[in-house]
Short mmCIF file of C-alpha atoms and ligand atoms in Angstrom, two decimals:
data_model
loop_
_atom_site.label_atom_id
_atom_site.label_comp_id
_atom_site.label_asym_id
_atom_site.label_seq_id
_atom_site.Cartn_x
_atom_site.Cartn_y
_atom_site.Cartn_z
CA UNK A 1430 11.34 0.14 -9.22
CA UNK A 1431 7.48 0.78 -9.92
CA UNK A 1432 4.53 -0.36 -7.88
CA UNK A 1433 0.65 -1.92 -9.56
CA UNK A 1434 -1.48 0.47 -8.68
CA UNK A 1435 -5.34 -0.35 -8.48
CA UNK A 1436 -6.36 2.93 -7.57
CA UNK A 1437 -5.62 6.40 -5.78
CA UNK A 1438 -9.09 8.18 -3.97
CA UNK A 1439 -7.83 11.50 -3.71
CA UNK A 1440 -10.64 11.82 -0.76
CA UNK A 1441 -12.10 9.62 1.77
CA UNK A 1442 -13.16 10.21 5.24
CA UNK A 1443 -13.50 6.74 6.32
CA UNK A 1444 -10.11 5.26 5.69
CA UNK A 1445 -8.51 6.67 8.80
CA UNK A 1446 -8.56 10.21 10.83
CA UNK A 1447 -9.64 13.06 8.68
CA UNK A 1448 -9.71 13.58 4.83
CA UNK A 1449 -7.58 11.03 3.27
CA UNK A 1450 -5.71 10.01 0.30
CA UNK A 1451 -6.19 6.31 -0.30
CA UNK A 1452 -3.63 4.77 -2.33
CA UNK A 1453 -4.99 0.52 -3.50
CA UNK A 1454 -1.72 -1.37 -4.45
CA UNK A 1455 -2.78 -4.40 -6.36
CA UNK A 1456 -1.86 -8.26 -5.24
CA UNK A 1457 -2.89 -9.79 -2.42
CA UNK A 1458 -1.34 -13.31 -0.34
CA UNK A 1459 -5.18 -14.07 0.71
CA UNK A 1460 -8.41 -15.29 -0.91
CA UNK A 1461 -10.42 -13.95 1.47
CA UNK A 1462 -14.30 -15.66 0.67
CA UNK A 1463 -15.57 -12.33 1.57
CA UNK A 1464 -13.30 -9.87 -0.31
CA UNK A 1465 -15.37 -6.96 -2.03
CA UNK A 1466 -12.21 -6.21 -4.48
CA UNK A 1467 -11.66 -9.79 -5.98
CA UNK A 1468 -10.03 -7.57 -8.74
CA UNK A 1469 -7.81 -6.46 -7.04
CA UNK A 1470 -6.29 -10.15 -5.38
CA UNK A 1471 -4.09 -11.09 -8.31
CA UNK A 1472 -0.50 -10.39 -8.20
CA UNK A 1473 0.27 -8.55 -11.51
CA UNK A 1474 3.96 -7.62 -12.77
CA UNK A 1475 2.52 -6.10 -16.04
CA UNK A 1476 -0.63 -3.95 -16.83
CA UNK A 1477 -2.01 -5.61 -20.28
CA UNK A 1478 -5.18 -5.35 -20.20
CA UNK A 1479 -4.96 -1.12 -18.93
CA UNK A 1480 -6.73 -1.24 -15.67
CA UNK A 1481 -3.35 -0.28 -13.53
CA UNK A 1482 -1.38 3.12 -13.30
CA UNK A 1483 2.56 2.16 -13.27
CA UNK A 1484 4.20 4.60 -10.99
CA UNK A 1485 7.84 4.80 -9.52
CA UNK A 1486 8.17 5.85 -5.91
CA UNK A 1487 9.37 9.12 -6.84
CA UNK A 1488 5.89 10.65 -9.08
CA UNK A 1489 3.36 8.51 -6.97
CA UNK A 1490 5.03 10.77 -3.73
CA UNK A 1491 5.48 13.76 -5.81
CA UNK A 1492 1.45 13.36 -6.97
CA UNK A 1493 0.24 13.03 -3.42
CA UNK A 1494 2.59 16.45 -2.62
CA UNK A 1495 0.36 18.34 -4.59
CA UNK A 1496 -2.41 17.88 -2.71
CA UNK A 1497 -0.96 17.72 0.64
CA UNK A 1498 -2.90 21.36 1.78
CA UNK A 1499 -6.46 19.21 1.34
CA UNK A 1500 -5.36 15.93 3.05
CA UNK A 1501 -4.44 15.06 6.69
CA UNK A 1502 -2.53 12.39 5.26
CA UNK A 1503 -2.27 8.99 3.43
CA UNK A 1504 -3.80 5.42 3.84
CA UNK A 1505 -2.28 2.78 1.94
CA UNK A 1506 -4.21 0.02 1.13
CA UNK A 1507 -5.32 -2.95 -1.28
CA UNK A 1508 -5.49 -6.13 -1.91
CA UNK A 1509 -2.63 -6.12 0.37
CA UNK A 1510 -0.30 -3.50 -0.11
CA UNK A 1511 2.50 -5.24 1.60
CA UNK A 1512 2.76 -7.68 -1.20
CA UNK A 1513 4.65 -5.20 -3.00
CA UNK A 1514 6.65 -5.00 -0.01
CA UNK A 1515 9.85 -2.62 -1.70
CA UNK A 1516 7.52 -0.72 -3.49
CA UNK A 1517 5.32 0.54 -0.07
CA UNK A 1518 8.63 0.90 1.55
CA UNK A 1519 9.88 3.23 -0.14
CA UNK A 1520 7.07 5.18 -0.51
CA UNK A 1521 6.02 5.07 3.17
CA UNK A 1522 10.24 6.70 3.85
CA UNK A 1523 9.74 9.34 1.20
CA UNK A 1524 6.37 10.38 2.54
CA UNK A 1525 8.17 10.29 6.11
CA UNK A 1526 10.37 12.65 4.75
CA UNK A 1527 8.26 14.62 3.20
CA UNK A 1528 6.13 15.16 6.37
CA UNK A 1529 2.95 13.42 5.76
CA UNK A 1530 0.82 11.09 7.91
CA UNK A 1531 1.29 7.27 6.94
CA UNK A 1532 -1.36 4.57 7.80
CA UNK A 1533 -1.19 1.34 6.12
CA UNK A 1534 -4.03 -0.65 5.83
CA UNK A 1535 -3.44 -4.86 6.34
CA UNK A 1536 -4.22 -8.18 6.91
CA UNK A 1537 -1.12 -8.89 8.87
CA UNK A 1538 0.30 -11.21 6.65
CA UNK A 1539 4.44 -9.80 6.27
CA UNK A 1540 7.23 -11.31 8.09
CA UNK A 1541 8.40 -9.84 11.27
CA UNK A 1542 11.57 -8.41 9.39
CA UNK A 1543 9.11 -6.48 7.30
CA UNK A 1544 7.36 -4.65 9.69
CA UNK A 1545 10.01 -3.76 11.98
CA UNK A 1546 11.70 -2.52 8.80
CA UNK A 1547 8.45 -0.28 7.90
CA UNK A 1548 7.27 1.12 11.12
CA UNK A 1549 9.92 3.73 11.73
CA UNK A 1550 8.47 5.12 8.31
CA UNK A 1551 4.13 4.58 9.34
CA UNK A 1552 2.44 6.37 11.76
CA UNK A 1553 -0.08 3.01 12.20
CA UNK A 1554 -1.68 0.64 10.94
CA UNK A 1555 -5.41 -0.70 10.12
CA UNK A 1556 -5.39 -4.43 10.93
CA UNK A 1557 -7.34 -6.84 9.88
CA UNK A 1558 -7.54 -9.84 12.47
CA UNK A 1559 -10.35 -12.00 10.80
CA UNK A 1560 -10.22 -15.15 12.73
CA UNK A 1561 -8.11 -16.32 15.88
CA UNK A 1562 -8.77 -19.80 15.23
CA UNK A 1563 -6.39 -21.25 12.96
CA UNK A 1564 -9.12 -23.58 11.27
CA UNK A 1565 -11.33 -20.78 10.85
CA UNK A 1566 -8.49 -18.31 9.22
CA UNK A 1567 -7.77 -21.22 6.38
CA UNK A 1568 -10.98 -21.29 5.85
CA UNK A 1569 -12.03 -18.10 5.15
CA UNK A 1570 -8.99 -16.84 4.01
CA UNK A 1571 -6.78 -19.85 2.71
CA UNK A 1572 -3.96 -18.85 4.72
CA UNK A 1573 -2.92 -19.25 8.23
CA UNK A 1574 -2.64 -16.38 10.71
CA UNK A 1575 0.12 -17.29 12.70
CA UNK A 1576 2.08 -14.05 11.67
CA UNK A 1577 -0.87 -12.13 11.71
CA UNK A 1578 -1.12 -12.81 15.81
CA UNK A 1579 2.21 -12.36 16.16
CA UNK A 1580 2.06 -8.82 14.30
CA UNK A 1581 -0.73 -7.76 16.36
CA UNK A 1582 1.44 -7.85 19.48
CA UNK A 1583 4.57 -6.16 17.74
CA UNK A 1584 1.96 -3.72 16.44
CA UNK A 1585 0.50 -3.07 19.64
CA UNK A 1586 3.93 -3.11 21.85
CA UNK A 1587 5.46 -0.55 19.72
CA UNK A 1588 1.96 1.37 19.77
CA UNK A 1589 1.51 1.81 16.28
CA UNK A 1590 -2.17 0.21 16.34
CA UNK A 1591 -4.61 2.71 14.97
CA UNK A 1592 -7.52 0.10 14.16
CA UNK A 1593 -8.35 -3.13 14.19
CA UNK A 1594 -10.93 -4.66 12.19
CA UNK A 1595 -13.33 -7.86 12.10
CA UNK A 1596 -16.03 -8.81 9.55
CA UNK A 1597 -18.50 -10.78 11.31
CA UNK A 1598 -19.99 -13.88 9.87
CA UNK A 1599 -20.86 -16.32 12.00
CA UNK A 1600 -21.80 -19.01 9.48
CA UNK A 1601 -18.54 -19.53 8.87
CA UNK A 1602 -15.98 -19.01 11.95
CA UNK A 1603 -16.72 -18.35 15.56
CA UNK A 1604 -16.84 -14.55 15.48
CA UNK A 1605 -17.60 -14.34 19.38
CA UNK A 1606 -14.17 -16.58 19.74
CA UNK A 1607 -12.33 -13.66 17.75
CA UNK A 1608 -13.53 -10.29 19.03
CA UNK A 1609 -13.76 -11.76 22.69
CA UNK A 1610 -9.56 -12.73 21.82
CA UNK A 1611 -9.21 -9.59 20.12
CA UNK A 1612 -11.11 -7.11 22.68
CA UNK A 1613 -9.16 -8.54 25.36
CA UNK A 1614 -5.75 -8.47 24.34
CA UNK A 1615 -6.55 -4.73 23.19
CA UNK A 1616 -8.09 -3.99 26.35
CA UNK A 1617 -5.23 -5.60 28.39
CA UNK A 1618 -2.87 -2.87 26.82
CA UNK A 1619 -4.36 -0.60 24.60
CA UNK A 1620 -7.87 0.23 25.40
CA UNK A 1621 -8.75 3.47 23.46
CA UNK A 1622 -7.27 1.57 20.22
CA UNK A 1623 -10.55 1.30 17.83
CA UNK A 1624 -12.14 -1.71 17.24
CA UNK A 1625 -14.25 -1.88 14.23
CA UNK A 1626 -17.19 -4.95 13.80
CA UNK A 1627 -18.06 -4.93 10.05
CA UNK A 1628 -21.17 -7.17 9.48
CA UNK A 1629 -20.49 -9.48 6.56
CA UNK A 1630 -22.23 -8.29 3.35
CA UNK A 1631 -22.77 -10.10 0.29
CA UNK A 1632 -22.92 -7.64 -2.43
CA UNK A 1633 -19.37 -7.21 -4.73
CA UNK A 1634 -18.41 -10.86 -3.43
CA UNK A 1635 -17.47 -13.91 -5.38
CA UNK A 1636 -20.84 -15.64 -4.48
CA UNK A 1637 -19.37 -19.02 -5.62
CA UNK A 1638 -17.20 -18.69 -2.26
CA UNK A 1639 -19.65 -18.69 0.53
CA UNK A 1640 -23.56 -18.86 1.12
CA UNK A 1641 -23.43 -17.44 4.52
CA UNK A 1642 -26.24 -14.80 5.92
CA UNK A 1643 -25.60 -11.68 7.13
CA UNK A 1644 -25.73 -11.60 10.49
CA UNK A 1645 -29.05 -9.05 11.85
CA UNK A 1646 -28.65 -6.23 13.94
CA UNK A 1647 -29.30 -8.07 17.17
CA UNK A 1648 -26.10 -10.56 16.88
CA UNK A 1649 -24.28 -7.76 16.07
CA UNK A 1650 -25.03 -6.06 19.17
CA UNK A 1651 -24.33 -9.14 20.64
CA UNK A 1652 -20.95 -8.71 19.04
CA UNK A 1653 -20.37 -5.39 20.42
CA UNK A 1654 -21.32 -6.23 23.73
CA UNK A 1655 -18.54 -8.55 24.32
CA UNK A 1656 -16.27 -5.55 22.95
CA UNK A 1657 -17.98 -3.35 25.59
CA UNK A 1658 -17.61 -5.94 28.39
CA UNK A 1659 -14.48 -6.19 28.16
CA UNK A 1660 -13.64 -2.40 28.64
CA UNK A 1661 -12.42 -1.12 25.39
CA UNK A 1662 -13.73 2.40 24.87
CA UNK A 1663 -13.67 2.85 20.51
CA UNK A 1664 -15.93 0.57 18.86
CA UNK A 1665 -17.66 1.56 15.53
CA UNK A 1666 -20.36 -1.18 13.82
CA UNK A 1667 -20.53 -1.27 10.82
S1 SF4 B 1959 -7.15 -9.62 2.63
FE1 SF4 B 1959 -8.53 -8.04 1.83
S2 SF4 B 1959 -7.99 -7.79 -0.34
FE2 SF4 B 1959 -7.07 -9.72 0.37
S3 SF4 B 1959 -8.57 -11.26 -0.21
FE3 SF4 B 1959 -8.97 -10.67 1.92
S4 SF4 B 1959 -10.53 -9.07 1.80
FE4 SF4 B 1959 -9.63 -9.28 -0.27
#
């Protein structure tokens, strides 16, 4: 087995708690019209043009053992690295084994047999949740988020939720619908879980997608208020 790998940061300190390894598996199920990486959406099962690294299991967990004295652990990431569902599995055991903190970094989108079969190996997950209304999901993702919702609450019963995260742009889906939904349901049962509100940006993005402003600094504190108001205690703007 060998997993399509967009790219390993052997650093970061904003991909989860302390300094991080951040492993980007390439493919992704969504089209989001926001994605920074478009690159990185395609699922590829060969590397012709060079841009990938082709690793087994075995040396991508035997690379990030080298530098385990410098990290406080790994983030995988993407596209969406549960596309290559096998491959992130059995990296996510051997790093288990190996003693080394796991967070993997979604958009919710695996079936509930995935993701029971995973967590016993993660120690959380970064989740997207970029729209609670259905309509809104399709259309800014071109997929629906039924199993997303129904992750969230697996995620958060078996308290594995690190972070959730929404990009806010209200020209295109009711944001206040979402993160009043979302900040709810966390602060119902999880209320110290993070809650990130990332203003939409249009640099890196396929402009052909979407035309929509960034929203200004005032509806985004209007954003965070409803996070506030409804009690939860972790919320970074971004
Ligand atoms: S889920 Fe992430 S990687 Fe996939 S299309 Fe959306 S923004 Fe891009």
């Amino acid at each position: 087995m060998v997993g399509y790998i967009r790219k390993v940061l052997k650093n970061s300190s904003v991909d989860g708690p302390g300094n991080r390894m951040v492993i980007f598996l390439q493919g992704c199920q969504f089209n989001c019209i926001y994605c920074h990486n478009p690159e990185t959406i395609p699922v590829i099962k060969s590397d012709k043009e060079g841009t990938l690294k082709i690793m087994t299991p075995s040396d991508l967990v035997a690379e990030v053992v080298t530098y385990r004295d410098y990290i406080s652990g790994v983030t995988i990431s993407g596209g969406e690295c549960t596309v290559q569902f096998d491959f992130l599995e059995t990296i996510c055991q051997k790093l288990h084994e190996n003693k080394i903190h796991v967070l993997i970094d979604t958009n919710g989108d695996l079936s509930e047999i995935n993701l029971k079969k995973i967590m016993p190996w993660v120690d959380g997950f970064m989740l997207d949740i970029k729209a609670v209304d259905p309509i809104d999901h399709k259309k800014l993702t071109g997929k629906s988020n039924e199993q997303v919702l129904k992750n969230f609450e697996l995620m958060l019963e078996a308290n594995l939720l690190f972070e959730v995260r929404t990009v806010i742009i209200p020209d295109e889906s009711n944001s206040a619908h979402t993160v009043l939904w979302v900040s709810q349901k966390l602060a119902e049962k999880a209320p110290y879980t993070r809650y990130k509100l990332i203003a939409f940006r249009k640099h890196g993005i396929d402009k052909s997608k979407t035309d929509a402003s960034s929203p200004t600094l005032e509806q985004m504190n209007y954003y965070k208020n409803i996070v506030t108001k409804a009690g939860l205690k972790n919320i970074i703007v971004l």
